[in-house]
PDB file of C-alpha atoms in Angstrom:
ATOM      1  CA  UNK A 606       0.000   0.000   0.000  1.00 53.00           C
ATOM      2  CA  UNK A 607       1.346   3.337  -0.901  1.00 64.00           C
ATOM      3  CA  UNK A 608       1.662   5.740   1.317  1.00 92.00           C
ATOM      4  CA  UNK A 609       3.189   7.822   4.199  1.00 95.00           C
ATOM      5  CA  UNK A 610       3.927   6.277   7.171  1.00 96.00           C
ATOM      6  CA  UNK A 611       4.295   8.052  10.501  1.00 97.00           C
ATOM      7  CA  UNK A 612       5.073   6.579  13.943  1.00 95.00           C
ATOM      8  CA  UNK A 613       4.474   6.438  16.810  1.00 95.00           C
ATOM      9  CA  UNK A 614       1.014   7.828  16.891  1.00 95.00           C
ATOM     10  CA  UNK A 615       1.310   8.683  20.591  1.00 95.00           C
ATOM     11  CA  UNK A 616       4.723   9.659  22.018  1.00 94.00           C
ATOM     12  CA  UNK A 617       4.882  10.783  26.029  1.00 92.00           C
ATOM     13  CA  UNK A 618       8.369  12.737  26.656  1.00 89.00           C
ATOM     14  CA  UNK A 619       9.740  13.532  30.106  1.00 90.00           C
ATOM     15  CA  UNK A 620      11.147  16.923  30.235  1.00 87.00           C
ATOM     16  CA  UNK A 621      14.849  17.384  29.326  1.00 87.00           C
ATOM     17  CA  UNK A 622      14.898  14.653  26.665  1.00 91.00           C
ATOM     18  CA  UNK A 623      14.998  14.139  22.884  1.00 94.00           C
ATOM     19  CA  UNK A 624      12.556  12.033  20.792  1.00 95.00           C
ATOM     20  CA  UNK A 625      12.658  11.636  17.193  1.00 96.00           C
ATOM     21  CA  UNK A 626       9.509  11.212  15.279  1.00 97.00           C
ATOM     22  CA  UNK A 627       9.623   9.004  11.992  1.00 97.00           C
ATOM     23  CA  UNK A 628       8.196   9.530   8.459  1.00 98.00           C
ATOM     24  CA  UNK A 629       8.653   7.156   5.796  1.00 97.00           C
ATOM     25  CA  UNK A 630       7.041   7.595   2.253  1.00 96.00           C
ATOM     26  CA  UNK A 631       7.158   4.688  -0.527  1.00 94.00           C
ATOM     27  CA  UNK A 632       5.176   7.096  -2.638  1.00 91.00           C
ATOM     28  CA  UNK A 633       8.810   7.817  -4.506  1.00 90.00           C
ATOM     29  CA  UNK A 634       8.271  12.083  -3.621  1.00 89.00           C
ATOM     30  CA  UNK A 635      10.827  14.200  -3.708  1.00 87.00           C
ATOM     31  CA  UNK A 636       9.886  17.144  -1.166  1.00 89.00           C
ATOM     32  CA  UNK A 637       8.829  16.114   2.530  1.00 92.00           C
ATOM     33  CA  UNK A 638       7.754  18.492   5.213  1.00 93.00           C
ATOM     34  CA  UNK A 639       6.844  18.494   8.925  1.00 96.00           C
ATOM     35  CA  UNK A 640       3.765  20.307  10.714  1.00 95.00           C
ATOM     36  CA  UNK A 641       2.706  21.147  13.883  1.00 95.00           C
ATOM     37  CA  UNK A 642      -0.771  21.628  14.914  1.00 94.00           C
ATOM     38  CA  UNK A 643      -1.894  23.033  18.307  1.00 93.00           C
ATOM     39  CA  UNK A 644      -5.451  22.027  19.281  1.00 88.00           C
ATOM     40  CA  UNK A 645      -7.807  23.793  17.693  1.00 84.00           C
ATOM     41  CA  UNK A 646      -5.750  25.951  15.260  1.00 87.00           C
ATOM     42  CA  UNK A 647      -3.919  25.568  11.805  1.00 87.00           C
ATOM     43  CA  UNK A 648      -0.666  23.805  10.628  1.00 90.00           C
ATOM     44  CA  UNK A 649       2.523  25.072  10.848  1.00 91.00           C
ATOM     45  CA  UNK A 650       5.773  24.598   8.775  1.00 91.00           C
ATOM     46  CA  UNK A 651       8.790  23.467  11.017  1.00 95.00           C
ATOM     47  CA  UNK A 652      11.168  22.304   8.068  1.00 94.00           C
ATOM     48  CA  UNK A 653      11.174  21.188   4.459  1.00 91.00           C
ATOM     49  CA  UNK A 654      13.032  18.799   2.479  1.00 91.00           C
ATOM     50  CA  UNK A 655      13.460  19.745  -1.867  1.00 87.00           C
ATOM     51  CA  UNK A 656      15.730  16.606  -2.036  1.00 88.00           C
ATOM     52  CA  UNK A 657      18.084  14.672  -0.182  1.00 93.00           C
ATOM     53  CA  UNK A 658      20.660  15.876   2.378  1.00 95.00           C
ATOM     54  CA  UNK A 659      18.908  19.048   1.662  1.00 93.00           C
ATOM     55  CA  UNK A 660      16.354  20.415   3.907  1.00 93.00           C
ATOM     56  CA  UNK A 661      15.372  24.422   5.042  1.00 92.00           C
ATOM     57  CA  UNK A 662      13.686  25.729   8.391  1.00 93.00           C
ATOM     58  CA  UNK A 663      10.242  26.973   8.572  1.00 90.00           C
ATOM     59  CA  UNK A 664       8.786  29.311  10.304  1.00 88.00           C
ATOM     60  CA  UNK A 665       8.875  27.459  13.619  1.00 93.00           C
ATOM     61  CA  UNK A 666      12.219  25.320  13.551  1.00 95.00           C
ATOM     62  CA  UNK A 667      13.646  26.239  16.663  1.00 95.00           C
ATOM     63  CA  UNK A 668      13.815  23.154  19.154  1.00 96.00           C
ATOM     64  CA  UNK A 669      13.678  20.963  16.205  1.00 97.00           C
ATOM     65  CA  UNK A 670      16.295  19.251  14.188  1.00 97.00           C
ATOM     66  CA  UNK A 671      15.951  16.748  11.344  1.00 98.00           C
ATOM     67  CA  UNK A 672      18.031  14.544   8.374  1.00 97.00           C
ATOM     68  CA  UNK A 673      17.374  13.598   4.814  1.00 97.00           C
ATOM     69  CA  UNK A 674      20.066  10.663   4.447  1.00 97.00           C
ATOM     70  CA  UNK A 675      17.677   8.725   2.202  1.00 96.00           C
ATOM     71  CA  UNK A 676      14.583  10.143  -0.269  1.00 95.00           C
ATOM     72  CA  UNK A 677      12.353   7.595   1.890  1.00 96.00           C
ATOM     73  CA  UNK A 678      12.909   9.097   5.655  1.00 97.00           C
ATOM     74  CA  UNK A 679      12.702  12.453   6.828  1.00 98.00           C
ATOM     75  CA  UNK A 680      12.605  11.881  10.605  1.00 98.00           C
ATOM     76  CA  UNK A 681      12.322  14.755  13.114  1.00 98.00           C
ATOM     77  CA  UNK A 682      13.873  15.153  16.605  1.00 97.00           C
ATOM     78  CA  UNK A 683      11.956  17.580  19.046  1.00 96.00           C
ATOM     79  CA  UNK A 684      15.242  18.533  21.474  1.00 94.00           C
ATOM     80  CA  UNK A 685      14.897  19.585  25.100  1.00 89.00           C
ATOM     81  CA  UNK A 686      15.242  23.154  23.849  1.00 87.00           C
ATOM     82  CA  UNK A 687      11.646  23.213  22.589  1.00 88.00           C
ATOM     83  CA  UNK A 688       9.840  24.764  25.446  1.00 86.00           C
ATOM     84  CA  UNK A 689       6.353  23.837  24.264  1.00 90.00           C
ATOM     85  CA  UNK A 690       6.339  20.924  22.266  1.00 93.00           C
ATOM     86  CA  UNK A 691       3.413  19.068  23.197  1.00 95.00           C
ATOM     87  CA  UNK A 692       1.374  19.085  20.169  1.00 96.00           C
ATOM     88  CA  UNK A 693       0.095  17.016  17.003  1.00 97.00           C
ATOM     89  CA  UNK A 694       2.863  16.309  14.095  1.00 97.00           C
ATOM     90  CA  UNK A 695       2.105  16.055  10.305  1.00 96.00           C
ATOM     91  CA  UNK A 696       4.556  14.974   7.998  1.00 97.00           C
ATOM     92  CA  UNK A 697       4.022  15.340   4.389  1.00 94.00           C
ATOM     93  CA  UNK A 698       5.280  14.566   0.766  1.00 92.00           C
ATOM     94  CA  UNK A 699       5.111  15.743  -2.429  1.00 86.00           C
ATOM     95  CA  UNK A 700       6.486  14.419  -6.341  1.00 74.00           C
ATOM     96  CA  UNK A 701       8.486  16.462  -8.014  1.00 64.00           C
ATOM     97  CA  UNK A 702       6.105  17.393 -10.756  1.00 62.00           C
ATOM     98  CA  UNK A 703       3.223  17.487  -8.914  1.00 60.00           C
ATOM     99  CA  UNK A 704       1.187  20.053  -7.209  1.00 69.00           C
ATOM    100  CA  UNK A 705      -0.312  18.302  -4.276  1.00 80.00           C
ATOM    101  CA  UNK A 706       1.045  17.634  -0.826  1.00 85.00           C
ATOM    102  CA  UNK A 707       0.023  14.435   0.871  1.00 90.00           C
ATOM    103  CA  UNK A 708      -0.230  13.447   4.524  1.00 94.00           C
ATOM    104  CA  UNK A 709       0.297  11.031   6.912  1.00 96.00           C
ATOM    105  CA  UNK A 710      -1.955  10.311   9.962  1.00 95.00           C
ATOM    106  CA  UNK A 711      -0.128  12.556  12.362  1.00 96.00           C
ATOM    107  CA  UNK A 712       2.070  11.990  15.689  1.00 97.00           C
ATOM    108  CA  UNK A 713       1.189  12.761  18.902  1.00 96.00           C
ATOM    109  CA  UNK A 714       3.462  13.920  20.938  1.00 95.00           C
ATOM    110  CA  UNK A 715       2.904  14.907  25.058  1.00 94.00           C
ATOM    111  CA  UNK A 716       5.431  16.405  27.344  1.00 90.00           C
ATOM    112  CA  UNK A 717       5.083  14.983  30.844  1.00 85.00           C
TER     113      UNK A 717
ATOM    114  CA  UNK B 452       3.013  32.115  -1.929  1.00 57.00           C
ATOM    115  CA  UNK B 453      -1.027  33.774  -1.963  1.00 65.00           C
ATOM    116  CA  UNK B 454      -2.522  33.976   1.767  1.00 81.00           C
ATOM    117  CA  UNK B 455      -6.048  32.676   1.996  1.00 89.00           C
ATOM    118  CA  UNK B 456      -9.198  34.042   4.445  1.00 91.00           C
ATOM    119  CA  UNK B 457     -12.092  31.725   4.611  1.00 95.00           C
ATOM    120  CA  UNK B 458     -14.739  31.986   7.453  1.00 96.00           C
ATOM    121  CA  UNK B 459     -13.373  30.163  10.917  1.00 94.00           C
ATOM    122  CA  UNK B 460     -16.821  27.905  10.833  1.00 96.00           C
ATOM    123  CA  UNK B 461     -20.140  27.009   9.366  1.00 97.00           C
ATOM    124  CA  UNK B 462     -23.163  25.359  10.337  1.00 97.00           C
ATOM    125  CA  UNK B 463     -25.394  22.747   8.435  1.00 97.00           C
ATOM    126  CA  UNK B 464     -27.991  20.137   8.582  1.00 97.00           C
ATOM    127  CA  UNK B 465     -27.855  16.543   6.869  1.00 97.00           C
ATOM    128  CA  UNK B 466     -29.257  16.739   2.866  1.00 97.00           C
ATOM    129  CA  UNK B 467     -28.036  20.470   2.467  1.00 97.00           C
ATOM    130  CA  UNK B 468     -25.710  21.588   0.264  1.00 97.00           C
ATOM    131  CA  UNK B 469     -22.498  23.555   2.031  1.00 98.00           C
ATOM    132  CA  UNK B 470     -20.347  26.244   0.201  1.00 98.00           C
ATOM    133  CA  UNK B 471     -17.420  27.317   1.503  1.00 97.00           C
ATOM    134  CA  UNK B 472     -15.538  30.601   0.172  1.00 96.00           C
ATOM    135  CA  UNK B 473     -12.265  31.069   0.395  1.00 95.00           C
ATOM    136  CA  UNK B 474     -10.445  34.431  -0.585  1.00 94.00           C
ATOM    137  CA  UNK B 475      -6.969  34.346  -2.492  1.00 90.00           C
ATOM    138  CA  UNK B 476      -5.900  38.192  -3.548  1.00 88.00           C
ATOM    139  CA  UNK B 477      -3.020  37.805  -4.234  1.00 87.00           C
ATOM    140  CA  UNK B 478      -2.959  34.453  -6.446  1.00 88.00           C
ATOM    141  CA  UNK B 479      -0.349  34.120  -9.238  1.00 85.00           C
ATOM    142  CA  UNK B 480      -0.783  32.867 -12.576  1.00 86.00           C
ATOM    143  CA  UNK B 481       0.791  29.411 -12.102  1.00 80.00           C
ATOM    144  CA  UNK B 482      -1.110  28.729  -8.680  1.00 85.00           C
ATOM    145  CA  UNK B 483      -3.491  26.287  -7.941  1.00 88.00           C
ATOM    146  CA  UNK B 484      -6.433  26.061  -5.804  1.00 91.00           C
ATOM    147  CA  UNK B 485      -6.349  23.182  -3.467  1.00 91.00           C
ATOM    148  CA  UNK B 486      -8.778  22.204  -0.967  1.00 94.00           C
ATOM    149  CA  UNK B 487      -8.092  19.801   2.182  1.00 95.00           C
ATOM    150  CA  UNK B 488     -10.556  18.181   4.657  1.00 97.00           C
ATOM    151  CA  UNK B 489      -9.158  17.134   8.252  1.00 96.00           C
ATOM    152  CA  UNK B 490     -11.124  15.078  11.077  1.00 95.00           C
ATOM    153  CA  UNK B 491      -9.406  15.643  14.887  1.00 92.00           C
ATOM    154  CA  UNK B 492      -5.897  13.933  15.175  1.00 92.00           C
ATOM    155  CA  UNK B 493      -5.812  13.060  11.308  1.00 94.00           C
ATOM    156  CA  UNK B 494      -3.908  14.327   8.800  1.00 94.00           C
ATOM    157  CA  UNK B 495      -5.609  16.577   5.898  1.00 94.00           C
ATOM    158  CA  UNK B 496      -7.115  14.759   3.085  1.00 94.00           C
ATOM    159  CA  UNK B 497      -6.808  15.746  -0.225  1.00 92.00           C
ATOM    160  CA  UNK B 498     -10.202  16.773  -1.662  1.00 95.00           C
ATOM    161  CA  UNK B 499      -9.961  18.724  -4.745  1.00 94.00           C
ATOM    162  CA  UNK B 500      -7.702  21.162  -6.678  1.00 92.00           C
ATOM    163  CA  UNK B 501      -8.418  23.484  -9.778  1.00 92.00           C
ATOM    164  CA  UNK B 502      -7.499  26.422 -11.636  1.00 92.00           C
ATOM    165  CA  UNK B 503      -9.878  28.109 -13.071  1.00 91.00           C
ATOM    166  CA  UNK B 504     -13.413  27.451 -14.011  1.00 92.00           C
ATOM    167  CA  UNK B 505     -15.522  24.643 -12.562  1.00 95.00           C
ATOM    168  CA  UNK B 506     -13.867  20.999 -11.213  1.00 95.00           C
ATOM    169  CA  UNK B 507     -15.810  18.030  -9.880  1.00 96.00           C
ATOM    170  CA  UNK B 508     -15.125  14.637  -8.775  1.00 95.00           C
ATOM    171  CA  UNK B 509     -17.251  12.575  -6.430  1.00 94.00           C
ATOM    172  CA  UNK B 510     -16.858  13.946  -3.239  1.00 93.00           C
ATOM    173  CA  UNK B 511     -17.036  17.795  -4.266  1.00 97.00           C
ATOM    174  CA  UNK B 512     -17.280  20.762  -6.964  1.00 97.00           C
ATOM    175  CA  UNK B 513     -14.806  23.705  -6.788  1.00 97.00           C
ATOM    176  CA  UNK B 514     -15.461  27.043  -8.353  1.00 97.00           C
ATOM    177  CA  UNK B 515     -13.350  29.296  -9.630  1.00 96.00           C
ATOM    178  CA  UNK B 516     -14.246  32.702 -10.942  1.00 96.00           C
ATOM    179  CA  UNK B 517     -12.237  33.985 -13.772  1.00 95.00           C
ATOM    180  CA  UNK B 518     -10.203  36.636 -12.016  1.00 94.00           C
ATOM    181  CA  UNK B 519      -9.512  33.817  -9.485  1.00 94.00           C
ATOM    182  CA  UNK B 520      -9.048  35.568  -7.106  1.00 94.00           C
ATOM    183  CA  UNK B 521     -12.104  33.335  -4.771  1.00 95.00           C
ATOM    184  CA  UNK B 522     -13.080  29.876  -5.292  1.00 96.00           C
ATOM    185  CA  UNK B 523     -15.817  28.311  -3.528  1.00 97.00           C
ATOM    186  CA  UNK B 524     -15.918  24.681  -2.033  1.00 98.00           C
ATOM    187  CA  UNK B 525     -19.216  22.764  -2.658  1.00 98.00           C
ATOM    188  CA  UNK B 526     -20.258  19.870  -0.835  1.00 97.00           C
ATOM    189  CA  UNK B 527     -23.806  18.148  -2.575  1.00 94.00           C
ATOM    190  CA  UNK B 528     -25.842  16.305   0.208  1.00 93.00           C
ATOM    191  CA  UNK B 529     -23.721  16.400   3.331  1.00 97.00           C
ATOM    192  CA  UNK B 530     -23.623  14.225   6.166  1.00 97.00           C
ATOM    193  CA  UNK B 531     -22.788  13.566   9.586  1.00 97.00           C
ATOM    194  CA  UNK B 532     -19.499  12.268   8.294  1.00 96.00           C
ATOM    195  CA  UNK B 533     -18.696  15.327   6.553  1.00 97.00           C
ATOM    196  CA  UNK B 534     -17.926  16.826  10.360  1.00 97.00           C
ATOM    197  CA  UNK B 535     -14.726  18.530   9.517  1.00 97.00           C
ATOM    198  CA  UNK B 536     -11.994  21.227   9.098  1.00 96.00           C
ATOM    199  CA  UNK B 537     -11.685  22.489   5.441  1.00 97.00           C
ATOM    200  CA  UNK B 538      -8.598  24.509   4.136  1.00 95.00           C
ATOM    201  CA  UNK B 539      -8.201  26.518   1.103  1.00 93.00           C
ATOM    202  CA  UNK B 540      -5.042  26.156  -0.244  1.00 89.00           C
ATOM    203  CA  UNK B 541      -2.874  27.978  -3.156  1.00 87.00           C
ATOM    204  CA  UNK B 542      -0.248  25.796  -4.587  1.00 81.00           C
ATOM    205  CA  UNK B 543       2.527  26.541  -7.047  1.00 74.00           C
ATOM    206  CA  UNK B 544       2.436  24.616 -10.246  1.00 64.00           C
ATOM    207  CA  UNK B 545       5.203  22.364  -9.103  1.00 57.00           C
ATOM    208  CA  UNK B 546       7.954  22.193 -11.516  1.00 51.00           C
ATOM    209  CA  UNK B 547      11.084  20.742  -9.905  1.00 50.00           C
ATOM    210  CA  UNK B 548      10.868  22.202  -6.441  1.00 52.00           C
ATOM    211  CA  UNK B 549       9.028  21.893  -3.490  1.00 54.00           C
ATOM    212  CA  UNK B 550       6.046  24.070  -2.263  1.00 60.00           C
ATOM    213  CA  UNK B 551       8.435  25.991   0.192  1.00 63.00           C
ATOM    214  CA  UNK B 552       6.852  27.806   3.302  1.00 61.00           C
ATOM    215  CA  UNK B 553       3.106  26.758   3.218  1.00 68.00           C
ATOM    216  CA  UNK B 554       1.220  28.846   4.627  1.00 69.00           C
ATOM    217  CA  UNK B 555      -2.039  26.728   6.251  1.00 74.00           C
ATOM    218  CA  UNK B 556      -4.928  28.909   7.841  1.00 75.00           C
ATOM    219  CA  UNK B 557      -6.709  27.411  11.085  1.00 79.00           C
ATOM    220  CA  UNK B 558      -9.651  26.353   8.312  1.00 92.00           C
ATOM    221  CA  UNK B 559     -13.314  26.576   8.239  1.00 96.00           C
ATOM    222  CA  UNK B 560     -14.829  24.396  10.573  1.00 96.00           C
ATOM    223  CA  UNK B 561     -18.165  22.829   9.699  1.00 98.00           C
ATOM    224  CA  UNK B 562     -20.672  21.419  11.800  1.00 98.00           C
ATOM    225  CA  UNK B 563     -23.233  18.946  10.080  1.00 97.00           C
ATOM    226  CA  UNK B 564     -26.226  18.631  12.351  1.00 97.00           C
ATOM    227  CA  UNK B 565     -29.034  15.931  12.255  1.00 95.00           C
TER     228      UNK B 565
END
């Protein structure tokens, strides 16, 4: 089944630590992004990927890192500098010629 | 990339037909008009996207006038299921890049009653 592939769905963090977040896409895209949604409101860009070992920053990168080592993966690590990162992650993909992003089902992550 | 204002939420009843404006001023020529539907703690679906004129497939219709610069969801019949968050989207005609900084709004919630 095609697709993109996020996991865990529900991630509890203790404060002061680092978790990584996967997304995996066999949908052969070239682009890949990650969201964050706050209850209630809209989506917003943390970082990008155009191609691999390439990615840029969005408007809300800080406290977040992340790789593109293979076209497949884009996984992203929310570090113990994010203050506030209990929220719901989206990671998407998009072809190269097309002009449509696609989802996965989301990550939830909780800071306890 | 265009920034989009559509109304925070909208009400309905089961059988009705919803329409759901979005705004797009500032929409270039090689932008398209996406639309996404999202149901709590699941990522946006892809709906339907168009660039000018009239689109339909089998969930929804999307009008576009010809300055473009609104397009207006249309949902025939809705349900209960149809209990969402829709965005309005403008994406650039992709040609070897990716979309950049997206820009998503909170959406338009709707509310299908019984």
């Amino acid at each position: 089944d095609g697709g993109i592939t996020q996991s865990p769905k529900y991630l509890f963090r203790k404060e002061g630590q680092n978790v990584t977040l996967s997304c995996e896409q066999n949908l052969n895209h070239d682009a890949m992004y990650w969201y964050r949604q706050d209850p209630g409101q809209g989506l917003r860009l943390i970082y990008y990927s155009q191609i691999v070992n390439d990615f840029q920053k969005g408007d809300i990168a800080e406290g977040y890192s992340v790789s593109r080592e293979k076209k497949e993966s884009f996984p992203l690590t929310v570090t113990s500098a994010q203050k506030n990162p209990t929220a719901f992650y989206l990671c998407a993909s998009q072809r190269t010629s097309g002009n449509t992003i696609y989802f996965g089902e989301g990550s939830w992550l909780t800071v306890v | 990339l265009a920034k989009t204002t559509q109304p925070i939420s909208m009400d309905s009843y089961e059988g009705q037909e919803v329409n759901i404006t979005c705004s797009h001023n500032n929409i270039a020529t090689n932008d398209y008009i996406t639309w996404y539907q999202q149901f709590p703690s699941q990522g946006p679906r892809f709906i339907i996207q168009g660039y000018k004129t009239k689109v339909t497939n089998e969930v929804a219709s999307l009008f576009i006038p010809a300055d473009r610069k609104s397009s207006t969801l249309s949902l025939p019949r809705v349900s209960l299921s149809d209990t969402a968050v829709y965005y309005c989207l403008v994406l650039k005609a992709n040609y070897g890049g990716s979309q950049g900084n997206l820009i998503f709004g909170k959406g338009t919630k709707l509310s299908v009653k019984p």
